[in-house]
Tab-separated table of C-alpha atoms in Angstrom:
chain	number	residue	atom	x	y	z
A	1	UNK	CA	13.917	-29.009	-88.022
A	2	UNK	CA	10.331	-27.730	-87.970
A	3	UNK	CA	8.220	-27.034	-84.866
A	4	UNK	CA	5.669	-29.757	-84.387
A	5	UNK	CA	4.237	-28.443	-81.126
A	6	UNK	CA	3.202	-24.839	-80.805
A	7	UNK	CA	1.582	-23.661	-77.611
A	8	UNK	CA	0.320	-20.088	-77.710
A	9	UNK	CA	-0.892	-18.140	-74.652
A	10	UNK	CA	-2.672	-21.148	-73.218
A	11	UNK	CA	-4.684	-20.406	-70.007
A	12	UNK	CA	-6.463	-22.924	-67.969
A	13	UNK	CA	-8.745	-22.097	-64.986
A	14	UNK	CA	-10.323	-24.573	-62.576
A	15	UNK	CA	-13.461	-23.690	-60.562
A	16	UNK	CA	-13.411	-25.317	-57.155
A	17	UNK	CA	-15.834	-25.214	-54.273
A	18	UNK	CA	-14.792	-23.639	-51.023
A	19	UNK	CA	-15.688	-25.425	-47.741
A	20	UNK	CA	-15.464	-23.545	-44.445
A	21	UNK	CA	-14.950	-25.161	-41.067
A	22	UNK	CA	-17.933	-25.631	-38.746
A	23	UNK	CA	-21.363	-27.403	-38.753
A	24	UNK	CA	-23.120	-24.081	-39.418
A	25	UNK	CA	-20.964	-23.272	-42.438
A	26	UNK	CA	-21.318	-26.873	-43.719
A	27	UNK	CA	-25.162	-26.517	-43.636
A	28	UNK	CA	-24.973	-23.099	-45.451
A	29	UNK	CA	-22.667	-24.646	-48.062
A	30	UNK	CA	-25.141	-27.485	-48.613
A	31	UNK	CA	-27.598	-24.846	-49.982
A	32	UNK	CA	-25.403	-22.208	-51.339
A	33	UNK	CA	-21.918	-23.243	-52.140
A	34	UNK	CA	-19.074	-20.842	-52.597
A	35	UNK	CA	-16.518	-21.237	-55.373
A	36	UNK	CA	-13.190	-19.752	-56.296
A	37	UNK	CA	-11.135	-19.896	-59.443
A	38	UNK	CA	-7.642	-21.423	-59.705
A	39	UNK	CA	-5.340	-20.275	-62.494
A	40	UNK	CA	-3.432	-23.411	-63.297
A	41	UNK	CA	-1.826	-22.016	-66.479
A	42	UNK	CA	-1.285	-18.332	-67.299
A	43	UNK	CA	-0.514	-17.392	-70.898
A	44	UNK	CA	1.836	-20.461	-71.510
A	45	UNK	CA	3.767	-20.368	-74.810
A	46	UNK	CA	6.465	-22.548	-76.177
A	47	UNK	CA	7.557	-24.501	-79.282
A	48	UNK	CA	9.054	-28.006	-79.527
A	49	UNK	CA	10.951	-29.246	-82.640
A	50	UNK	CA	10.741	-32.647	-84.201
A	51	UNK	CA	13.033	-35.112	-82.590
A	52	UNK	CA	13.568	-33.168	-79.452
A	53	UNK	CA	13.663	-34.776	-75.979
A	54	UNK	CA	12.225	-32.028	-73.773
A	55	UNK	CA	12.180	-31.977	-70.004
A	56	UNK	CA	9.133	-30.168	-68.725
A	57	UNK	CA	9.870	-29.482	-65.042
A	58	UNK	CA	8.641	-27.491	-62.064
A	59	UNK	CA	7.573	-27.928	-58.465
A	60	UNK	CA	4.314	-29.665	-57.463
A	61	UNK	CA	1.312	-27.714	-58.531
A	62	UNK	CA	3.276	-25.780	-61.110
A	63	UNK	CA	1.062	-26.793	-64.044
A	64	UNK	CA	2.988	-29.714	-65.580
A	65	UNK	CA	0.283	-32.313	-65.570
A	66	UNK	CA	-2.325	-29.778	-66.703
A	67	UNK	CA	-0.153	-28.902	-69.756
A	68	UNK	CA	0.404	-32.600	-70.671
A	69	UNK	CA	-3.478	-33.234	-70.418
A	70	UNK	CA	-4.092	-30.345	-72.765
A	71	UNK	CA	-1.472	-31.555	-75.198
A	72	UNK	CA	-2.881	-35.110	-75.177
A	73	UNK	CA	-6.469	-33.728	-75.744
A	74	UNK	CA	-7.768	-34.698	-72.358
A	75	UNK	CA	-8.421	-31.170	-71.157
A	76	UNK	CA	-9.707	-28.122	-73.097
A	77	UNK	CA	-7.953	-24.853	-72.154
A	78	UNK	CA	-9.905	-21.797	-70.971
A	79	UNK	CA	-8.205	-19.753	-73.755
A	80	UNK	CA	-5.256	-19.797	-76.150
A	81	UNK	CA	-4.350	-21.950	-79.065
A	82	UNK	CA	-2.342	-25.074	-79.528
A	83	UNK	CA	-1.209	-26.748	-82.732
A	84	UNK	CA	0.404	-30.333	-82.602
A	85	UNK	CA	1.241	-31.959	-85.928
A	86	UNK	CA	-1.328	-29.635	-87.495
A	87	UNK	CA	-4.084	-30.813	-85.089
A	88	UNK	CA	-5.862	-29.000	-82.277
A	89	UNK	CA	-5.719	-31.828	-79.639
A	90	UNK	CA	-9.080	-31.312	-77.912
A	91	UNK	CA	-10.918	-30.575	-81.207
A	92	UNK	CA	-9.369	-33.098	-83.522
A	93	UNK	CA	-9.042	-35.777	-80.924
A	94	UNK	CA	-9.960	-38.879	-83.019
A	95	UNK	CA	-7.491	-38.129	-85.841
A	96	UNK	CA	-4.874	-36.729	-83.416
A	97	UNK	CA	-4.554	-39.536	-80.817
A	98	UNK	CA	-3.285	-42.056	-83.415
A	99	UNK	CA	-0.105	-39.856	-83.632
A	100	UNK	CA	0.707	-39.767	-79.901
A	101	UNK	CA	1.613	-42.075	-77.089
A	102	UNK	CA	1.025	-41.188	-73.427
A	103	UNK	CA	2.438	-42.850	-70.268
A	104	UNK	CA	1.266	-41.643	-66.882
A	105	UNK	CA	3.601	-43.086	-64.204
A	106	UNK	CA	0.780	-43.659	-61.714
A	107	UNK	CA	-1.944	-44.755	-64.102
A	108	UNK	CA	-2.235	-47.662	-66.516
A	109	UNK	CA	-3.583	-48.081	-70.009
A	110	UNK	CA	-3.280	-51.782	-69.805
A	111	UNK	CA	-6.004	-54.144	-68.404
A	112	UNK	CA	-5.333	-55.281	-64.819
A	113	UNK	CA	-6.532	-58.882	-65.013
A	114	UNK	CA	-5.696	-60.008	-68.482
A	115	UNK	CA	-2.286	-61.179	-69.911
A	116	UNK	CA	-0.206	-58.375	-71.318
A	117	UNK	CA	-0.239	-59.875	-74.797
A	118	UNK	CA	-4.089	-59.597	-74.734
A	119	UNK	CA	-3.819	-55.927	-73.790
A	120	UNK	CA	-1.470	-55.348	-76.682
A	121	UNK	CA	-3.943	-57.151	-79.050
A	122	UNK	CA	-6.712	-54.797	-77.815
A	123	UNK	CA	-4.490	-51.711	-78.396
A	124	UNK	CA	-3.823	-53.103	-81.866
A	125	UNK	CA	-7.505	-53.076	-82.624
A	126	UNK	CA	-8.175	-49.767	-81.052
A	127	UNK	CA	-5.443	-48.067	-83.107
A	128	UNK	CA	-6.235	-50.204	-86.168
A	129	UNK	CA	-2.592	-51.292	-86.638
A	130	UNK	CA	-2.006	-53.462	-89.701
A	131	UNK	CA	-1.032	-57.063	-88.806
A	132	UNK	CA	2.489	-56.864	-90.359
A	133	UNK	CA	3.321	-53.532	-88.835
A	134	UNK	CA	2.006	-54.692	-85.408
A	135	UNK	CA	4.085	-57.904	-85.469
A	136	UNK	CA	7.276	-55.946	-86.529
A	137	UNK	CA	6.892	-53.333	-83.820
A	138	UNK	CA	5.834	-55.859	-81.189
A	139	UNK	CA	8.861	-58.041	-81.857
A	140	UNK	CA	11.178	-55.105	-81.675
A	141	UNK	CA	9.737	-53.882	-78.388
A	142	UNK	CA	9.832	-57.358	-76.818
A	143	UNK	CA	13.556	-57.612	-77.681
A	144	UNK	CA	14.468	-54.119	-76.719
A	145	UNK	CA	12.604	-54.116	-73.430
A	146	UNK	CA	13.108	-57.754	-72.620
A	147	UNK	CA	9.406	-58.533	-72.425
A	148	UNK	CA	9.211	-62.155	-73.562
A	149	UNK	CA	8.748	-63.726	-70.047
A	150	UNK	CA	5.961	-61.117	-69.233
A	151	UNK	CA	3.626	-61.478	-72.058
A	152	UNK	CA	1.460	-64.241	-70.718
A	153	UNK	CA	1.170	-62.758	-67.245
A	154	UNK	CA	-1.647	-60.296	-66.149
A	155	UNK	CA	-0.569	-56.859	-65.238
A	156	UNK	CA	-1.394	-57.349	-61.446
A	157	UNK	CA	1.268	-59.923	-61.141
A	158	UNK	CA	4.168	-57.691	-62.375
A	159	UNK	CA	6.575	-55.698	-60.395
A	160	UNK	CA	6.536	-51.844	-60.732
A	161	UNK	CA	9.435	-51.892	-63.151
A	162	UNK	CA	7.860	-54.705	-65.243
A	163	UNK	CA	4.655	-52.730	-65.474
A	164	UNK	CA	6.452	-49.605	-66.642
A	165	UNK	CA	8.212	-51.506	-69.409
A	166	UNK	CA	4.901	-52.954	-70.565
A	167	UNK	CA	3.247	-49.416	-70.336
A	168	UNK	CA	6.000	-48.042	-72.592
A	169	UNK	CA	5.555	-50.927	-75.066
A	170	UNK	CA	1.814	-50.423	-75.173
A	171	UNK	CA	2.155	-46.675	-75.779
A	172	UNK	CA	4.499	-47.291	-78.775
A	173	UNK	CA	2.844	-50.133	-80.592
A	174	UNK	CA	1.353	-47.800	-83.138
A	175	UNK	CA	4.652	-45.895	-83.616
A	176	UNK	CA	3.472	-42.494	-82.433
A	177	UNK	CA	5.329	-39.339	-83.592
A	178	UNK	CA	5.117	-37.837	-80.144
A	179	UNK	CA	5.493	-39.584	-76.745
A	180	UNK	CA	4.271	-37.870	-73.496
A	181	UNK	CA	5.845	-39.315	-70.396
A	182	UNK	CA	4.502	-38.102	-67.061
A	183	UNK	CA	6.823	-39.272	-64.199
A	184	UNK	CA	7.743	-42.525	-66.074
A	185	UNK	CA	10.530	-43.571	-63.659
A	186	UNK	CA	8.697	-42.870	-60.415
A	187	UNK	CA	9.369	-45.606	-57.780
A	188	UNK	CA	11.696	-47.664	-60.092
A	189	UNK	CA	14.872	-49.244	-58.856
A	190	UNK	CA	18.202	-48.033	-60.165
A	191	UNK	CA	18.673	-50.862	-62.703
A	192	UNK	CA	15.144	-50.533	-64.201
A	193	UNK	CA	15.545	-46.823	-64.291
A	194	UNK	CA	18.662	-46.967	-66.393
A	195	UNK	CA	17.055	-49.598	-68.668
A	196	UNK	CA	13.946	-47.242	-69.209
A	197	UNK	CA	16.325	-44.238	-69.905
A	198	UNK	CA	18.366	-46.357	-72.496
A	199	UNK	CA	15.157	-47.381	-74.175
A	200	UNK	CA	13.755	-43.725	-74.376
A	201	UNK	CA	17.024	-42.617	-76.001
A	202	UNK	CA	16.957	-45.498	-78.399
A	203	UNK	CA	13.469	-44.911	-79.728
A	204	UNK	CA	14.248	-41.223	-80.054
A	205	UNK	CA	17.310	-42.112	-82.163
A	206	UNK	CA	15.869	-44.959	-84.174
A	207	UNK	CA	12.271	-43.792	-84.753
A	208	UNK	CA	12.770	-40.012	-84.487
A	209	UNK	CA	10.062	-39.890	-81.750
A	210	UNK	CA	9.640	-36.470	-80.205
A	211	UNK	CA	9.440	-36.887	-76.388
A	212	UNK	CA	8.060	-34.682	-73.704
A	213	UNK	CA	9.190	-35.774	-70.234
A	214	UNK	CA	7.883	-34.523	-66.874
A	215	UNK	CA	9.665	-35.692	-63.829
A	216	UNK	CA	11.030	-34.645	-60.451
A	217	UNK	CA	14.087	-36.820	-60.991
A	218	UNK	CA	16.787	-34.474	-62.210
A	219	UNK	CA	19.067	-37.383	-63.066
A	220	UNK	CA	16.467	-38.154	-65.772
A	221	UNK	CA	16.558	-34.679	-67.067
A	222	UNK	CA	20.404	-34.674	-67.086
A	223	UNK	CA	20.669	-38.051	-68.832
A	224	UNK	CA	17.916	-37.729	-71.452
A	225	UNK	CA	16.933	-34.185	-72.505
A	226	UNK	CA	18.433	-31.676	-74.957
A	227	UNK	CA	16.120	-28.901	-73.759
A	228	UNK	CA	14.069	-28.047	-70.664
A	229	UNK	CA	11.070	-25.836	-70.160
A	230	UNK	CA	10.682	-24.745	-66.426
A	231	UNK	CA	7.136	-23.830	-65.230
A	232	UNK	CA	6.297	-22.287	-61.922
A	233	UNK	CA	3.042	-20.930	-60.569
A	234	UNK	CA	1.455	-21.661	-63.998
A	235	UNK	CA	3.919	-19.544	-65.955
A	236	UNK	CA	6.922	-20.422	-68.123
A	237	UNK	CA	10.068	-19.229	-66.365
A	238	UNK	CA	12.850	-20.716	-68.509
A	239	UNK	CA	13.257	-22.240	-71.929
A	240	UNK	CA	16.554	-23.524	-73.078
A	241	UNK	CA	19.297	-26.140	-72.503
A	242	UNK	CA	19.830	-27.867	-69.139
A	243	UNK	CA	23.575	-27.610	-69.833
A	244	UNK	CA	23.379	-23.841	-69.711
A	245	UNK	CA	21.755	-23.911	-66.236
A	246	UNK	CA	24.453	-26.474	-65.108
A	247	UNK	CA	27.247	-24.107	-66.499
A	248	UNK	CA	25.709	-21.159	-64.628
A	249	UNK	CA	25.797	-23.078	-61.280
A	250	UNK	CA	28.960	-25.020	-61.859
A	251	UNK	CA	30.942	-22.348	-60.110
A	252	UNK	CA	29.085	-23.341	-56.859
A	253	UNK	CA	31.350	-25.776	-55.024
A	254	UNK	CA	31.007	-27.912	-51.993
A	255	UNK	CA	34.154	-28.095	-49.829
A	256	UNK	CA	34.626	-30.738	-47.115
A	257	UNK	CA	37.275	-29.565	-44.644
A	258	UNK	CA	38.972	-31.511	-41.933
A	259	UNK	CA	40.453	-29.424	-39.141
A	260	UNK	CA	43.204	-30.284	-36.716
A	261	UNK	CA	41.106	-29.614	-33.675
A	262	UNK	CA	37.464	-29.262	-32.779
A	263	UNK	CA	35.772	-25.847	-33.254
A	264	UNK	CA	32.564	-24.824	-31.648
A	265	UNK	CA	31.704	-22.736	-34.642
A	266	UNK	CA	32.827	-22.257	-38.158
A	267	UNK	CA	32.451	-18.942	-39.919
A	268	UNK	CA	34.081	-18.003	-43.220
A	269	UNK	CA	33.295	-14.914	-45.347
A	270	UNK	CA	31.777	-15.776	-48.679
A	271	UNK	CA	30.810	-19.324	-47.707
A	272	UNK	CA	27.809	-21.004	-46.208
A	273	UNK	CA	28.346	-23.618	-43.589
A	274	UNK	CA	26.192	-26.587	-44.663
A	275	UNK	CA	27.206	-29.011	-41.866
A	276	UNK	CA	29.582	-28.975	-38.899
A	277	UNK	CA	30.448	-31.893	-36.786
A	278	UNK	CA	33.410	-31.732	-34.421
A	279	UNK	CA	36.507	-31.327	-36.564
A	280	UNK	CA	34.713	-31.706	-39.936
A	281	UNK	CA	32.699	-29.173	-41.918
A	282	UNK	CA	31.095	-28.862	-45.283
A	283	UNK	CA	31.042	-25.423	-46.921
A	284	UNK	CA	29.489	-23.954	-50.040
A	285	UNK	CA	30.592	-20.773	-51.754
A	286	UNK	CA	27.869	-18.120	-52.120
A	287	UNK	CA	26.830	-17.199	-55.646
A	288	UNK	CA	28.744	-13.895	-55.516
A	289	UNK	CA	31.989	-15.691	-54.424
A	290	UNK	CA	34.190	-17.285	-57.004
A	291	UNK	CA	35.923	-20.332	-55.652
A	292	UNK	CA	39.683	-20.602	-56.145
A	293	UNK	CA	41.531	-23.450	-54.403
A	294	UNK	CA	44.725	-21.517	-53.635
A	295	UNK	CA	42.781	-18.426	-52.276
A	296	UNK	CA	40.464	-20.565	-50.298
A	297	UNK	CA	43.287	-22.457	-48.503
A	298	UNK	CA	45.200	-19.345	-47.887
A	299	UNK	CA	42.311	-17.499	-46.284
A	300	UNK	CA	40.767	-20.313	-44.277
A	301	UNK	CA	44.213	-21.320	-42.860
A	302	UNK	CA	44.411	-17.886	-41.321
A	303	UNK	CA	41.490	-18.680	-39.098
A	304	UNK	CA	41.643	-22.475	-38.624
A	305	UNK	CA	44.285	-25.223	-38.807
A	306	UNK	CA	43.347	-27.357	-41.748
A	307	UNK	CA	44.432	-30.952	-42.138
A	308	UNK	CA	42.763	-31.950	-45.396
A	309	UNK	CA	39.992	-30.917	-47.791
A	310	UNK	CA	38.077	-32.044	-50.826
A	311	UNK	CA	36.124	-30.080	-53.478
A	312	UNK	CA	33.211	-31.220	-55.609
A	313	UNK	CA	30.560	-29.606	-57.753
A	314	UNK	CA	27.030	-29.444	-56.438
A	315	UNK	CA	24.570	-32.176	-57.656
A	316	UNK	CA	22.001	-31.830	-60.330
A	317	UNK	CA	19.317	-31.832	-57.713
A	318	UNK	CA	21.072	-29.118	-55.812
A	319	UNK	CA	21.426	-27.082	-59.109
A	320	UNK	CA	17.629	-27.285	-59.528
A	321	UNK	CA	16.983	-26.347	-55.859
A	322	UNK	CA	19.336	-23.358	-56.315
A	323	UNK	CA	17.458	-22.373	-59.495
A	324	UNK	CA	14.010	-22.694	-57.620
A	325	UNK	CA	15.277	-20.668	-54.760
A	326	UNK	CA	16.544	-17.942	-57.168
A	327	UNK	CA	13.135	-17.852	-58.849
A	328	UNK	CA	11.309	-17.934	-55.510
A	329	UNK	CA	9.261	-21.105	-56.331
């Protein structure tokens, strides 16, 4: 597969005003304002292949939304180059936007007070979608996302999950080659979240749509993506598969132990005590400690009387937290 997104040494600086405390400083600032420069992106480079579902992740303020805005043509970088489908997003915006769809989880592209179907008709005219193609795509989206009962209702009357389904449909009416999703499942209930995930996987498989997903929900990343790009402090820290990261931290185990009696304190070499309540404790092996069930039981039984125990791998969220800690994010 060919690279359809190439990001080369992109930097983005923002100039912001500095306001100091106190009435005197406020008056001085009224006539002479101080500024400082924030480096949102620092020489960011990556490639994305056609048909990929890529998770673009990182803590708040890492530079995720800035990157998405540059890729969608909303922002112009301070320096560096970017080629997407052969276009430079901020220079070739009119030709470029007909090839992309963008969904921001907390912002809407649909009109608040008009029926959803009217918003879709307006988007049809904006993107100049031929009637036949529009009808075919709309019918497919209505069926896949179960939108039939929502079409004649205004956006303001819909629940959060219903709005997100309509936003996804609106962004896909022109069958874009690339779909940018910025926190698409934020605030959704579990059932709607699963429906949105299934839909994303389906359009990727059926239409070959390349999808770039930013989210703090690691279950989305685990369920959807084949690659991740991790950004922190405006710099790319990791590019590769999420399964490789999971494999790296899979050796970290959580062990819940039940003791015969209550202990004031639990200490065990090579393990961190996550919680301790009376005769129950949850331990986690340190990265340098390889967990082995037989060895663990033999050693802990020398110090404490163990009644029962259970072992589980750490969650996807804990894996990411471990990675953030290791990278000092």
